[in-house]
Tab-separated table of C-alpha atoms in Angstrom:
chain	number	residue	atom	x	y	z
A	1	GLY	CA	-17.490	28.141	9.361
A	2	LYS	CA	-14.612	26.251	7.778
A	3	ARG	CA	-11.866	27.985	9.762
A	4	THR	CA	-13.703	27.329	13.043
A	5	PHE	CA	-14.156	23.676	12.108
A	6	LEU	CA	-10.461	23.239	11.240
A	7	THR	CA	-9.314	24.987	14.418
A	8	SER	CA	-11.578	22.755	16.505
A	9	PHE	CA	-10.537	19.664	14.523
A	10	TRP	CA	-6.811	20.165	15.185
A	11	GLU	CA	-7.277	21.307	18.799
A	12	GLY	CA	-9.147	18.078	19.502
A	13	ARG	CA	-6.181	16.079	18.236
A	14	ASP	CA	-3.430	18.008	20.025
A	15	LYS	CA	-1.448	15.532	22.132
A	16	ASP	CA	-0.160	18.246	24.462
A	17	ALA	CA	-2.527	21.214	24.816
A	18	SER	CA	-0.102	22.911	27.234
A	19	THR	CA	2.223	23.821	24.350
A	20	GLU	CA	1.528	26.345	21.626
A	21	ILE	CA	2.631	23.850	18.989
A	22	ASN	CA	0.177	21.188	17.823
A	23	GLU	CA	2.518	18.239	17.343
A	24	THR	CA	-0.190	16.108	15.727
A	25	LYS	CA	-0.901	18.717	13.056
A	26	ILE	CA	2.812	19.232	12.367
A	27	ASP	CA	3.339	15.457	12.062
A	28	TYR	CA	0.381	15.186	9.674
A	29	LEU	CA	1.646	18.040	7.503
A	30	LYS	CA	5.110	16.421	7.379
A	31	ARG	CA	3.531	13.167	6.192
A	32	LEU	CA	1.475	15.093	3.624
A	33	ASN	CA	4.660	16.643	2.224
A	34	GLN	CA	6.411	13.266	2.315
A	35	ALA	CA	3.532	11.654	0.400
A	36	ASP	CA	3.627	14.355	-2.260
A	37	HIS	CA	7.410	14.150	-2.528
A	38	GLU	CA	7.662	10.347	-2.694
A	39	PHE	CA	4.430	9.179	-4.328
A	40	THR	CA	3.364	11.835	-6.857
A	41	VAL	CA	3.024	10.148	-10.238
A	42	GLY	CA	1.925	11.717	-13.485
A	43	GLY	CA	-0.487	14.492	-12.585
A	44	LYS	CA	-1.668	12.766	-9.394
A	45	LYS	CA	-0.509	14.260	-6.087
A	46	GLY	CA	1.100	11.775	-3.713
A	47	TRP	CA	-1.490	12.212	-0.958
A	48	LYS	CA	-4.174	11.066	-3.434
A	49	THR	CA	-2.435	7.723	-4.096
A	50	ASP	CA	-3.025	4.577	-2.078
A	51	ARG	CA	0.423	4.743	-0.460
A	52	GLY	CA	-0.122	8.408	0.366
A	53	ARG	CA	-3.499	7.680	1.976
A	54	VAL	CA	-2.047	4.861	4.073
A	55	LEU	CA	0.911	7.041	5.110
A	56	LEU	CA	-1.456	9.811	6.225
A	57	LYS	CA	-3.832	7.477	8.062
A	58	TYR	CA	-1.415	5.028	9.701
A	59	GLY	CA	1.851	6.963	9.794
A	60	VAL	CA	5.289	5.849	8.685
A	61	PRO	CA	5.534	2.051	8.387
A	62	ASP	CA	7.810	0.198	10.778
A	63	GLU	CA	9.248	-1.784	7.880
A	64	ILE	CA	8.970	-1.720	4.089
A	65	GLU	CA	9.847	-4.683	1.886
A	66	ARG	CA	10.634	-3.446	-1.652
A	67	TYR	CA	10.577	-5.748	-4.655
A	68	PRO	CA	11.580	-4.270	-8.033
A	69	SER	CA	9.927	-5.433	-11.223
A	70	ASN	CA	11.563	-8.116	-13.349
A	71	ILE	CA	10.589	-10.207	-16.365
A	72	ASP	CA	8.228	-12.311	-14.238
A	73	LYS	CA	6.786	-9.903	-11.684
A	74	LYS	CA	5.603	-6.342	-11.342
A	75	GLU	CA	7.110	-3.979	-8.773
A	76	TYR	CA	5.549	-4.276	-5.324
A	77	GLN	CA	5.992	-3.258	-1.706
A	78	ILE	CA	4.814	-4.716	1.567
A	79	TRP	CA	4.426	-2.224	4.408
A	80	HIS	CA	4.436	-3.508	7.997
A	81	PHE	CA	2.887	-1.684	10.948
A	82	PHE	CA	3.756	-3.698	14.048
A	83	ARG	CA	1.836	-1.566	16.563
A	84	SER	CA	-1.460	-1.148	14.664
A	85	GLU	CA	-4.212	-3.659	15.430
A	86	GLY	CA	-1.629	-6.139	16.723
A	87	GLY	CA	0.355	-5.924	13.482
A	88	VAL	CA	-0.955	-5.249	9.990
A	89	VAL	CA	0.433	-5.280	6.463
A	90	PHE	CA	-0.383	-3.364	3.304
A	91	VAL	CA	0.583	-4.736	-0.108
A	92	PHE	CA	0.997	-2.305	-3.006
A	93	VAL	CA	1.572	-3.373	-6.631
A	94	ASP	CA	2.356	-1.391	-9.771
A	95	VAL	CA	-0.662	-3.009	-11.432
A	96	ASP	CA	-0.550	-0.927	-14.638
A	97	ASN	CA	3.268	-0.607	-14.890
A	98	PHE	CA	3.015	3.203	-14.783
A	99	GLY	CA	4.812	3.741	-11.463
A	100	GLU	CA	1.754	4.091	-9.223
A	101	LEU	CA	1.674	1.290	-6.688
A	102	ARG	CA	-1.923	0.494	-5.786
A	103	LEU	CA	-3.224	-1.200	-2.670
A	104	VAL	CA	-4.182	-4.792	-3.499
A	105	HIS	CA	-4.328	-6.324	-0.004
A	106	SER	CA	-4.194	-5.461	3.671
A	107	THR	CA	-4.762	-7.220	6.961
A	108	ALA	CA	-6.039	-3.993	8.581
A	109	ARG	CA	-9.715	-3.718	9.489
A	110	ASN	CA	-11.870	-1.845	6.969
A	111	GLU	CA	-9.181	-1.993	4.286
A	112	LEU	CA	-9.098	-3.941	1.023
A	113	GLN	CA	-8.457	-7.616	1.748
A	114	ASP	CA	-7.555	-10.033	-1.023
A	115	GLU	CA	-5.889	-13.251	0.132
A	116	GLU	CA	-5.019	-14.027	-3.498
A	117	TRP	CA	-3.180	-10.712	-4.004
A	118	GLU	CA	-0.155	-12.384	-5.586
A	119	ARG	CA	-2.088	-12.747	-8.843
A	120	TRP	CA	-1.530	-8.997	-9.356
A	121	LEU	CA	2.231	-9.565	-9.576
A	122	GLN	CA	2.270	-11.562	-12.779
A	123	CYS	CA	3.533	-9.893	-15.937
A	124	PRO	CA	1.676	-10.922	-19.107
A	125	GLY	CA	3.954	-13.184	-21.110
A	126	GLY	CA	6.471	-13.495	-18.263
A	127	ARG	CA	8.176	-16.808	-17.559
A	128	ALA	CA	6.311	-17.264	-14.275
A	129	GLY	CA	2.998	-17.289	-16.122
A	130	ALA	CA	4.358	-19.666	-18.758
A	131	ASP	CA	5.802	-21.998	-16.102
A	132	ARG	CA	2.472	-22.122	-14.288
A	133	THR	CA	0.616	-22.889	-17.535
A	134	ARG	CA	3.105	-25.633	-18.349
A	135	ALA	CA	2.761	-27.034	-14.820
A	136	ARG	CA	-1.039	-27.107	-15.116
A	137	ARG	CA	-0.843	-28.892	-18.481
A	138	THR	CA	1.608	-31.447	-17.136
A	139	THR	CA	-0.647	-32.117	-14.166
A	140	SER	CA	-3.644	-32.386	-16.446
A	141	ARG	CA	-1.932	-34.863	-18.796
A	142	SER	CA	-0.578	-36.995	-15.985
A	143	GLY	CA	-3.986	-36.950	-14.327
A	144	ARG	CA	-5.645	-38.311	-17.494
A	145	ALA	CA	-2.922	-40.890	-18.006
A	146	ALA	CA	-3.215	-42.103	-14.423
A	147	ARG	CA	-6.973	-42.581	-14.820
A	148	GLY	CA	-6.619	-44.314	-18.227
């Protein structure tokens, strides 16, 4: 049952059936190990994280922009895949500040899309949040004064 299914599954994905090695399966297993090595956090295996899932499904990104956390913003990464669907991005943010970057936006079909993803970056009590609040208040006051 299961063994037959798996054999058939990987044979159907073999890029070069003339060789004894299934390059697709080997590549997938390498990415699985990479996901576990790079993205395991707490008791959660790397392949079960959002970055691990994207790595397994789409492969290694063509480019990764890494932004560390600071007083104003949480850690985040933007992964670029230039050859998928004419170019797609995946945005991952450490939403809970526990080291697991979660997918908050993508331009890929059938993936989470949130055009306002930058809201996930704000740290509670950070200066960026305070500056925005101050800016809103200033605008509000000047708006009332202008009408008065």
